[in-house]
Coordinates of C-alpha atoms in Angstrom, one line a residue:
X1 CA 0.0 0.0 0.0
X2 CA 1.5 3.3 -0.8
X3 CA 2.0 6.2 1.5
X4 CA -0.6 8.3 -0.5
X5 CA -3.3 5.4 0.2
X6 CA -2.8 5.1 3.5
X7 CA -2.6 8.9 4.0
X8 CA -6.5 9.0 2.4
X9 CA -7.2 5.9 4.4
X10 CA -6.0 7.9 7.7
X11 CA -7.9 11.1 6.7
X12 CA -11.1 8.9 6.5
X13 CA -10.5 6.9 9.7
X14 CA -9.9 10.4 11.5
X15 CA -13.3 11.8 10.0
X16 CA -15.1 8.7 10.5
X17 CA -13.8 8.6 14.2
X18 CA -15.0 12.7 14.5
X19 CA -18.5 11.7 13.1
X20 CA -18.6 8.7 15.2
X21 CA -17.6 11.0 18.4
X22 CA -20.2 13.3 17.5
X23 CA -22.8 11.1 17.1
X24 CA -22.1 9.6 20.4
X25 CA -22.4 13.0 22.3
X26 CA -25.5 13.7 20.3
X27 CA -27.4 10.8 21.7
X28 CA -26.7 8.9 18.5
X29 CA -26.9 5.1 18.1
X30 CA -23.7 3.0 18.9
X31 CA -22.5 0.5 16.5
X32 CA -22.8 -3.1 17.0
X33 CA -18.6 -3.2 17.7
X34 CA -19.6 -0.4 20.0
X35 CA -22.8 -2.6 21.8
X36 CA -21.1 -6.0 21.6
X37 CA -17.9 -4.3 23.9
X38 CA -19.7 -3.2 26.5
X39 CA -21.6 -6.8 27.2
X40 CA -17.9 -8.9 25.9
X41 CA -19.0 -12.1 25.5
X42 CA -16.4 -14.5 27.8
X43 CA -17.1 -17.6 26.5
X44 CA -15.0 -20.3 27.2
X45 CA -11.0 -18.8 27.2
X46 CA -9.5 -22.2 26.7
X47 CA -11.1 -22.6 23.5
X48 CA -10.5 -20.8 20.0
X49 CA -13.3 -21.0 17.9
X50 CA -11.6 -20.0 13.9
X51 CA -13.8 -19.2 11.6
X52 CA -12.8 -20.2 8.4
X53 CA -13.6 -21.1 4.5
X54 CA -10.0 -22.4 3.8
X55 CA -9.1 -20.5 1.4
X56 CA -7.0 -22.4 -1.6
X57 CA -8.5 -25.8 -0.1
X58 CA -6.1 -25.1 2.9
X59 CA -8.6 -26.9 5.4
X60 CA -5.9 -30.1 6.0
X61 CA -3.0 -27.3 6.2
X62 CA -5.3 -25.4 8.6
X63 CA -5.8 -28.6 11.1
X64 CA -2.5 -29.6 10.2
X65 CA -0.9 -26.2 11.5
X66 CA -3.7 -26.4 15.0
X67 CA -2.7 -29.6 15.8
X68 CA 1.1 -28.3 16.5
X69 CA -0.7 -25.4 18.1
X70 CA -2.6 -27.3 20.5
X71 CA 0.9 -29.2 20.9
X72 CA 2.7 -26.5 21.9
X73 CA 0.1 -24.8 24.0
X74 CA -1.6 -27.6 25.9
X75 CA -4.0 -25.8 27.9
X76 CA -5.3 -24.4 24.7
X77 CA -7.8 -26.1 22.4
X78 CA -8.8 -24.6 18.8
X79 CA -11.9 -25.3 17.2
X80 CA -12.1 -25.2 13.7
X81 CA -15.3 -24.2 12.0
X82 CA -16.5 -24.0 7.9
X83 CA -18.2 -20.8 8.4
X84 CA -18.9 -20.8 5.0
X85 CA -17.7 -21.8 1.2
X86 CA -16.6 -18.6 0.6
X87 CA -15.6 -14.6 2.2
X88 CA -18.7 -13.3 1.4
X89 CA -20.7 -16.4 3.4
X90 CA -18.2 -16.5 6.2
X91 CA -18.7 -12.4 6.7
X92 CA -22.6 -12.8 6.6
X93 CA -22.5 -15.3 9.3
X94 CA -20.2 -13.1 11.5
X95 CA -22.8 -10.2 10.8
X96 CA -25.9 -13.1 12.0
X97 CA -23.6 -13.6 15.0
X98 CA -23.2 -9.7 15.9
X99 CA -27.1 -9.4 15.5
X100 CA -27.5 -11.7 18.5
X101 CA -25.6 -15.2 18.3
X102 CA -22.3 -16.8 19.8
X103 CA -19.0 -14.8 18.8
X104 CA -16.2 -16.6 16.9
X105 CA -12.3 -15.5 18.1
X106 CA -10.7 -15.6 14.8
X107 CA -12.2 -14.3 11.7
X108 CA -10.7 -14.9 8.2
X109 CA -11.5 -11.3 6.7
X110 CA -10.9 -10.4 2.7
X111 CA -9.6 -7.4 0.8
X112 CA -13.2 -7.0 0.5
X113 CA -15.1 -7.3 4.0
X114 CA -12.5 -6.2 6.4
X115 CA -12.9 -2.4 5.9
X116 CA -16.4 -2.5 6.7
X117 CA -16.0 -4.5 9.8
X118 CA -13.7 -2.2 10.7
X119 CA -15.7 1.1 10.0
X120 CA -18.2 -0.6 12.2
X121 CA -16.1 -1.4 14.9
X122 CA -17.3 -5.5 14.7
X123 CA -13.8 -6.1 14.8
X124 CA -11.0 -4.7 17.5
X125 CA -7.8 -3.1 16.4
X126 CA -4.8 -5.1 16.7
X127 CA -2.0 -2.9 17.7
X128 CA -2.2 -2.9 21.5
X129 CA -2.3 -6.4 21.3
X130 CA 0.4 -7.3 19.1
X131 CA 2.6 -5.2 21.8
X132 CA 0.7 -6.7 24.9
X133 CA 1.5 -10.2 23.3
X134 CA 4.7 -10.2 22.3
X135 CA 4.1 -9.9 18.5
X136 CA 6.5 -8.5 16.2
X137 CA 4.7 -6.5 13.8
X138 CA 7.3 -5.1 11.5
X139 CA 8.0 -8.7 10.9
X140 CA 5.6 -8.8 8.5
X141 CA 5.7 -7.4 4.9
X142 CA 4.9 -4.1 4.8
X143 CA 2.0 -4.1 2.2
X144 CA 0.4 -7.2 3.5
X145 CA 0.3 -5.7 6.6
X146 CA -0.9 -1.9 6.5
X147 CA -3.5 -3.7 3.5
X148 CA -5.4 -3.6 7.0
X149 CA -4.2 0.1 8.5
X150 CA -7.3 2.2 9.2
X151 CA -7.6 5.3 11.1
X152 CA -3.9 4.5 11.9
X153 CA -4.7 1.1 13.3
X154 CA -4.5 -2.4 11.7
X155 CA -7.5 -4.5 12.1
X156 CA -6.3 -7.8 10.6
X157 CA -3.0 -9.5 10.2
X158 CA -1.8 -11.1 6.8
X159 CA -3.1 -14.6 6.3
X160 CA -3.8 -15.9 3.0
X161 CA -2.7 -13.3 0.5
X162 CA -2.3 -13.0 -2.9
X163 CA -2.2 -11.5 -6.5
X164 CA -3.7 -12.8 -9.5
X165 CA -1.4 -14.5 -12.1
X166 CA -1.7 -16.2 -15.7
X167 CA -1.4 -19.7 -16.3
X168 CA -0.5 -21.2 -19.6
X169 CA -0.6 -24.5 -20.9
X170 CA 3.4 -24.5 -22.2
X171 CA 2.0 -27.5 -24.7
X172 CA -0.7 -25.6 -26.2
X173 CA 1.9 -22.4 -26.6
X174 CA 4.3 -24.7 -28.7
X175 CA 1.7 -25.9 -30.7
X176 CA 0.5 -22.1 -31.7
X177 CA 4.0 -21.0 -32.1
X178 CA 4.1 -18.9 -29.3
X179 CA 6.7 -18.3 -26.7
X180 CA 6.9 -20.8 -23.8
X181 CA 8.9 -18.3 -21.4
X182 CA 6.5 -15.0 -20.9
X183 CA 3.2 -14.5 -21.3
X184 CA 1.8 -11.6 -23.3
X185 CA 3.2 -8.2 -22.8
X186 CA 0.0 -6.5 -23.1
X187 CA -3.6 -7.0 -23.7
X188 CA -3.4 -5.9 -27.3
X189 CA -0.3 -8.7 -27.6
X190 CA -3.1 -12.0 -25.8
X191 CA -5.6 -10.4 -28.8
X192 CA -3.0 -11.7 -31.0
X193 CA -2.1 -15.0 -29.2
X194 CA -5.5 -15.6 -28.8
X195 CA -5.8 -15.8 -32.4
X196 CA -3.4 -18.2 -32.8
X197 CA -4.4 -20.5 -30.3
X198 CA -8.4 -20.3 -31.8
X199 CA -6.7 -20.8 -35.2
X200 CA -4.1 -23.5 -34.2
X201 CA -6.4 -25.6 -31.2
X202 CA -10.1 -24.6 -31.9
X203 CA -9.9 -23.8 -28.0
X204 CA -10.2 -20.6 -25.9
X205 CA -6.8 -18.8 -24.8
X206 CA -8.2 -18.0 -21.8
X207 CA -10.6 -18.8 -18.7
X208 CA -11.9 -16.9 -16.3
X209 CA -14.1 -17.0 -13.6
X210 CA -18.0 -15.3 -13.6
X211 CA -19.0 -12.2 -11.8
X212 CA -20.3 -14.2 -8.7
X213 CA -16.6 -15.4 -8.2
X214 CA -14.8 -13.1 -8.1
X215 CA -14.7 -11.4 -12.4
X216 CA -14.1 -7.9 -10.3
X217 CA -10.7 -8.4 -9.0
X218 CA -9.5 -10.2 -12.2
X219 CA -11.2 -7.7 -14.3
X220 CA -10.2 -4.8 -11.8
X221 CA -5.8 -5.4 -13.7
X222 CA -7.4 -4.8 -17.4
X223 CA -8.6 -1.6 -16.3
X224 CA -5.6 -0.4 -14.7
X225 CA -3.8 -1.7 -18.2
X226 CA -6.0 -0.1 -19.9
X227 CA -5.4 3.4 -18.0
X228 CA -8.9 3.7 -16.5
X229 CA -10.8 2.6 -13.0
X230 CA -13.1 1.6 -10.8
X231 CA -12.6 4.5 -9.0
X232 CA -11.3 7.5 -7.9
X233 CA -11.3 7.5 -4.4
X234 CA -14.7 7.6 -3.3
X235 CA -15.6 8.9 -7.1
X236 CA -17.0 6.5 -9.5
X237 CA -15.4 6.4 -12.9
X238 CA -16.8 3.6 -14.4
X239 CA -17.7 5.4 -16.9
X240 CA -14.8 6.9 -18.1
X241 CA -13.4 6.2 -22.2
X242 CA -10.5 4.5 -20.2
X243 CA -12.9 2.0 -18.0
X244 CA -15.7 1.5 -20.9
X245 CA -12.6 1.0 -23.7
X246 CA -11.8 -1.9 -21.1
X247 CA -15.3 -3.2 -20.7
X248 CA -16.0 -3.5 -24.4
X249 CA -12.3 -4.8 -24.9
X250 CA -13.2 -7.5 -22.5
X251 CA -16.7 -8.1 -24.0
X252 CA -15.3 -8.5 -27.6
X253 CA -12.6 -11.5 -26.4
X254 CA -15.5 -13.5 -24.8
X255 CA -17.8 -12.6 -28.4
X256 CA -14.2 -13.9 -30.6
X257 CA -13.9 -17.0 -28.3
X258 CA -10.7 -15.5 -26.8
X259 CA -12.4 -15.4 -23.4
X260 CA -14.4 -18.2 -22.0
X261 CA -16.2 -16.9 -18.6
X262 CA -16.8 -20.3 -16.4
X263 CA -18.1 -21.2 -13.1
X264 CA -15.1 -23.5 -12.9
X265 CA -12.0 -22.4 -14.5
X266 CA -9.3 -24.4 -12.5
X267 CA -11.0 -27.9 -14.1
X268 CA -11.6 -26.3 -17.4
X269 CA -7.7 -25.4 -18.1
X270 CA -6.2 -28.0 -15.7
X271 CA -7.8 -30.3 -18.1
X272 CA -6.7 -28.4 -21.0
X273 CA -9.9 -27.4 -22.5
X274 CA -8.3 -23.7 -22.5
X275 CA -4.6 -22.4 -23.0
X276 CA -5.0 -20.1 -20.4
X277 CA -5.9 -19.3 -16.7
X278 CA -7.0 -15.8 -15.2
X279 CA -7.2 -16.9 -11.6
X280 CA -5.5 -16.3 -7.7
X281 CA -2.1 -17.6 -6.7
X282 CA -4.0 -19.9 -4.2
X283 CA -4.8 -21.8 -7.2
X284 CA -1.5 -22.9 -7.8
X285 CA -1.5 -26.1 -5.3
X286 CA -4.5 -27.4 -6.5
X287 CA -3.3 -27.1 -10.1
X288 CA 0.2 -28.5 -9.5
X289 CA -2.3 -31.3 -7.8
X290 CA -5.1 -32.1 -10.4
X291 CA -3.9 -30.7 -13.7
X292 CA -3.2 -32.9 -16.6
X293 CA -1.7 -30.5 -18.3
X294 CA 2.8 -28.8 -18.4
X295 CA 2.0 -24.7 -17.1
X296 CA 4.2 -22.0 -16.4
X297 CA 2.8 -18.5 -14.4
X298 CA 3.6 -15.3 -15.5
X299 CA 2.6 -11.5 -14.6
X300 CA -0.5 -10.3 -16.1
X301 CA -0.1 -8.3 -19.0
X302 CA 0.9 -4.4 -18.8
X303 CA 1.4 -2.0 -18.8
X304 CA 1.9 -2.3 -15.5
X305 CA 1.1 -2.1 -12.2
X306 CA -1.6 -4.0 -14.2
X307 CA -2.4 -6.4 -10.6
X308 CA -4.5 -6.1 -7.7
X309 CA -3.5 -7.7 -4.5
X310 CA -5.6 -10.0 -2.4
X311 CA -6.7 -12.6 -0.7
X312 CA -7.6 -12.4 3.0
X313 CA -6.1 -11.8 6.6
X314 CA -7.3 -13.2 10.3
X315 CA -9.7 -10.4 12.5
X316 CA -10.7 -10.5 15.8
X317 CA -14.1 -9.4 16.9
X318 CA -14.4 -6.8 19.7
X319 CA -17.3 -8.0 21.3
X320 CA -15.4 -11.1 23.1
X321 CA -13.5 -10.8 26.0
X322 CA -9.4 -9.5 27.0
X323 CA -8.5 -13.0 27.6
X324 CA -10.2 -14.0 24.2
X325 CA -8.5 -11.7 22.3
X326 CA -5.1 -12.2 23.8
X327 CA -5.6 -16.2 22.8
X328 CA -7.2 -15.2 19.4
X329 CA -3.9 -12.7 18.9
X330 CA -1.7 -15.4 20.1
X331 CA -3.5 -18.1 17.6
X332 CA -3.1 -15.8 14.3
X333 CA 0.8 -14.7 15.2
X334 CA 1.2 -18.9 15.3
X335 CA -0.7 -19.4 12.3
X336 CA 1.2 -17.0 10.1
X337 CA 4.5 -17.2 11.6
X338 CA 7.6 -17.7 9.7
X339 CA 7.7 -21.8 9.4
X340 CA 3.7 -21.9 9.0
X341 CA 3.2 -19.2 6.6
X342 CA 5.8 -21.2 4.8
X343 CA 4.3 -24.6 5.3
X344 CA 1.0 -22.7 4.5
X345 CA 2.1 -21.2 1.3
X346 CA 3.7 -24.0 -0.5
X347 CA 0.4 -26.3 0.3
X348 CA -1.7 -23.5 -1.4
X349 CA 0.2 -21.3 -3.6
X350 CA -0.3 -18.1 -1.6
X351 CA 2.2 -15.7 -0.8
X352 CA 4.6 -15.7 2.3
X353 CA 3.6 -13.4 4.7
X354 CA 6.9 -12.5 7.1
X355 CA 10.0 -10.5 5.3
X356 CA 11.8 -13.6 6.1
X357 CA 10.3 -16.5 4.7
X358 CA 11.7 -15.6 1.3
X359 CA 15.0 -16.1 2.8
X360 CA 14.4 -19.5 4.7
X361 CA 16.3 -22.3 3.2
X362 CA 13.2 -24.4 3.0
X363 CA 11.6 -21.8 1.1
X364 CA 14.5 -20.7 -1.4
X365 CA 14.7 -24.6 -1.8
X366 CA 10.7 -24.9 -2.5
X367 CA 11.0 -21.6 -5.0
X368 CA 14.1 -23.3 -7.2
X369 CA 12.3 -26.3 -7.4
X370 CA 8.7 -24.8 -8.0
X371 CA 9.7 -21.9 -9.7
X372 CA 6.0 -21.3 -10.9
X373 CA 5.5 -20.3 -7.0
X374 CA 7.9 -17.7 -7.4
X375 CA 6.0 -15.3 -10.0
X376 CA 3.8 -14.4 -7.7
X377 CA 5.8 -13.0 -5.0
X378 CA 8.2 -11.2 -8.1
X379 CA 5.3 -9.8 -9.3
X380 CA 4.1 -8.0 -5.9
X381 CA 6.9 -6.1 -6.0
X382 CA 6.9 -5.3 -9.3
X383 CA 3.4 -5.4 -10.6
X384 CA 0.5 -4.6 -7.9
X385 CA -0.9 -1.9 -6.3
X386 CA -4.0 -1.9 -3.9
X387 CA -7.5 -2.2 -5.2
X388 CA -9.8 0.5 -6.0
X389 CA -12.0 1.9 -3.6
X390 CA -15.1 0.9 -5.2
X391 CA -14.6 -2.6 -5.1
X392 CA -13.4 -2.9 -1.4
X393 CA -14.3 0.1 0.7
X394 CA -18.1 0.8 -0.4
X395 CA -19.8 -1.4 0.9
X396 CA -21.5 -4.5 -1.9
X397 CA -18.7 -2.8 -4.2
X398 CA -17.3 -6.2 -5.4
X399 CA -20.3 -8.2 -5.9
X400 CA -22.3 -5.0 -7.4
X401 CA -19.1 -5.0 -10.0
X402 CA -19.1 -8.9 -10.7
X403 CA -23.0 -8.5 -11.7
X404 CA -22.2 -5.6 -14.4
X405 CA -19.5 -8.2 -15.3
X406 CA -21.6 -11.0 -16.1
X407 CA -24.2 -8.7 -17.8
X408 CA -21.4 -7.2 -20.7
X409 CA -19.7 -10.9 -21.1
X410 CA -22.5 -13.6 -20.5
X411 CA -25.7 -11.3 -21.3
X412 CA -23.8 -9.1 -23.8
X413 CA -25.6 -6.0 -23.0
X414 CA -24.2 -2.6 -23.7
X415 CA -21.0 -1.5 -21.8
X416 CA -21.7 2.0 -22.0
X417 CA -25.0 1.6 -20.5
X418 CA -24.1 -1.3 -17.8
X419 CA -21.4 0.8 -16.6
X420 CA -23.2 4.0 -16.2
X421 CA -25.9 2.3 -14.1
X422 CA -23.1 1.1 -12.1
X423 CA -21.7 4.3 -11.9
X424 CA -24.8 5.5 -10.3
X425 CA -25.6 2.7 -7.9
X426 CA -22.1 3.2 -6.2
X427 CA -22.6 7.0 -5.9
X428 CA -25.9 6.0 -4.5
X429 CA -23.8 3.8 -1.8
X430 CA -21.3 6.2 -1.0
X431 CA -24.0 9.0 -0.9
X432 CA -26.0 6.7 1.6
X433 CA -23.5 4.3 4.0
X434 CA -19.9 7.1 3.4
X435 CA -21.1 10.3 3.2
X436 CA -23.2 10.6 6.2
X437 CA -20.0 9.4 8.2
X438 CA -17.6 12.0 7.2

């Protein structure tokens, strides 16, 4: 995260904190983070209860990883739940549970739900108890880390991150006379392998996944590439030429057969019936698992920073007790610790979370021998910048985008007009659940 993003970030959590002050003293309601503090649930202390949808099929790493917990801290016992199939259906239940329900300790939070659990105080800052418990913040990578920095606090820590690469069928590549060492340069360069491959295999050169999983953060690269965005700050710009020339660029490759937009992706080039992959780095261990297929990963095309980054950290509520949150703080510094994030990261194919990890032995041995693994974490320092604010801070933003999506490429209706509906449904947001806070 630049210093320029959390500067705006800072300014909002400072006017947010004002409005909420304000509000207060003018006999305003509290929020739920506000109500569930002052009746903290205690619960049982000697039980974690993690929330979790194992992200990247990570649910054996994630009770592999709690058994050595538990091993290590005897008097401690972590229960690990499915709180849902995906982050959208683990942060409703966590709102069903603030409305009136039993409390979780550990949360895993996305790019996507974080801030609003945050703005709504459902979640407790971190800070005080990083220092309190002995955790060494600056440990982690920087970006990863202040991904989660609101009104100069962090409200998750780095779990499960990651960019979104390409994947390429190295077979299919040769076949169409392509290069089998990069991927396309730019967007106008995959129209022109695209081609080829069509031409050469009678197959799609690339599959990506629909607007209900996740089409927005995928699509959210093009844009950049393309010079436009989602947003400028809190301003829509959906329809700018930039943002539409990217909408209809996107909407032509499905129309050619460049673009085939699935509900399963992984299967559909793992199996090679497509060249090409638009999907997370968490996809890489299943792939090096199930596909049938030789692949190589490379940056997304450019002009760059032409990536989002991603994925999702671990939160703790505020409405559970000290003790709680001192296990739950305790739990999440163990899960994404130097050897685990490691352990974690090569079973998935997300990105090492601690500076060091890089450097570990075991890890520069894993990234020689797996050197697909190793694009991702070149490409975050090369290729990324953090998301726009229309997909992650206003609230819906994602899901409101991934619909729009699925109308252009699977309904084919007009660009212009999708996006300037969307346009005006996000002002509407920000008019509605921002504005009135600042």
């Amino acid at each position: 995260m630049s210093h320029t993003f959390r500067s705006r970030v800072l300014a909002l959590g400072a006017a947010l904190a004002l409005a909420t002050g304000l509000s207060a003293c003018a006999g305003g309601s509290t929020s739920a983070g506000n109500t569930a503090n002052d009746t903290a649930q205690e619960g049982d202390a000697s039980t974690i209860t993690f929330w979790s949808n194992h992200p990247g099929s990570s649910r054996d790493v994630e009770l592999q990883l709690i058994e050595e917990f538990e091993k290590q801290n005897p008097d401690l016992q972590v229960e690990l739940v499915t709180a849902g199939k995906n982050y959208e259906e683990v942060a409703q239940r966590f709102n069903a549970a603030l409305a009136g329900g039993d409390l979780p300790d550990v949360i895993v939070a996305s790019d996507v739900t974080w801030f609003n659990f945050a703005l709504n105080e459902a979640t407790t800052p971190l800070d005080e108890l990083w220092e309190q418990n002995g955790v060494d913040a600056d440990s982690y990578v920087d970006t990863l880390r202040d991904d989660y920095l609101y009104n100069d606090m962090h409200y998750g820590m780095p779990y499960a991150r990651s960019t979104n690469l390409m994947y390429w069928n190295t077979d299919d590549l040769k076949a169409a006379g392509l290069p089998t060492d990069r991927g396309p340069e730019s967007w106008q360069e995959f129209d022109e392998w695209a081609a080829k491959i069509k031409a050469e295999l009678n197959k799609p050169a690339l599959t990506v996944p629909d607007g209900s999983n996740y089409l927005d953060w995928y699509f959210q690269g093009m844009v950049w590439a393309f010079g436009g965005a989602y947003s400028d700050e809190w301003k829509p710009m959906f329809s700018s030429p930039e943002t539409i020339e990217a909408g209809k660029f996107l909407q032509d490759q499905v129309k050619k057969g460049h673009i085939e937009i699935g509900t399963d992706p992984t299967v559909a080039f793992g199996s090679g019936k497509a060249s090409g992959l638009l999907e997370s780095t968490g996809s890489l261990g299943g792939l090096k698992k199930t596909a049938t297929v030789p692949f190589m990963t490379t940056f997304l095309p450019g002009p760059g920073p032409s990536a989002a980054t991603g994925g999702a950290g671990l939160a703790v509520p505020n409405g559970i007790s000290d003790q709680r949150k001192a296990n739950a703080v305790k739990f999440m510094d163990f899960m994404t610790s130097e050897d685990n994030t490691i352990t974690f990261t090569q079973a998935t194919g997300y990105m090492p979370v601690r500076k060091n990890a890089v450097d570990n032995p075991r890890e520069e041995s894993f990234l020689n021998e797996n050197p697909n693994a190793r694009t991702a974490i070149e490409q975050l320092g090369e290729n990324t910048k953090s998301q726009d604010f229309a997909r992650v801070f206003v609230p819906g933003g994602g899901q409101r985008i991934g619909a729009a999506l699925d109308r252009i490429t699977i309904g084919g209706e007009d660009v212009e007009k999708v996006f300037a509906e969307l346009d005006s449904e996000t002002e509407q947001v920000v008019k509605r659940d921002i504005e009135p806070k600042l």
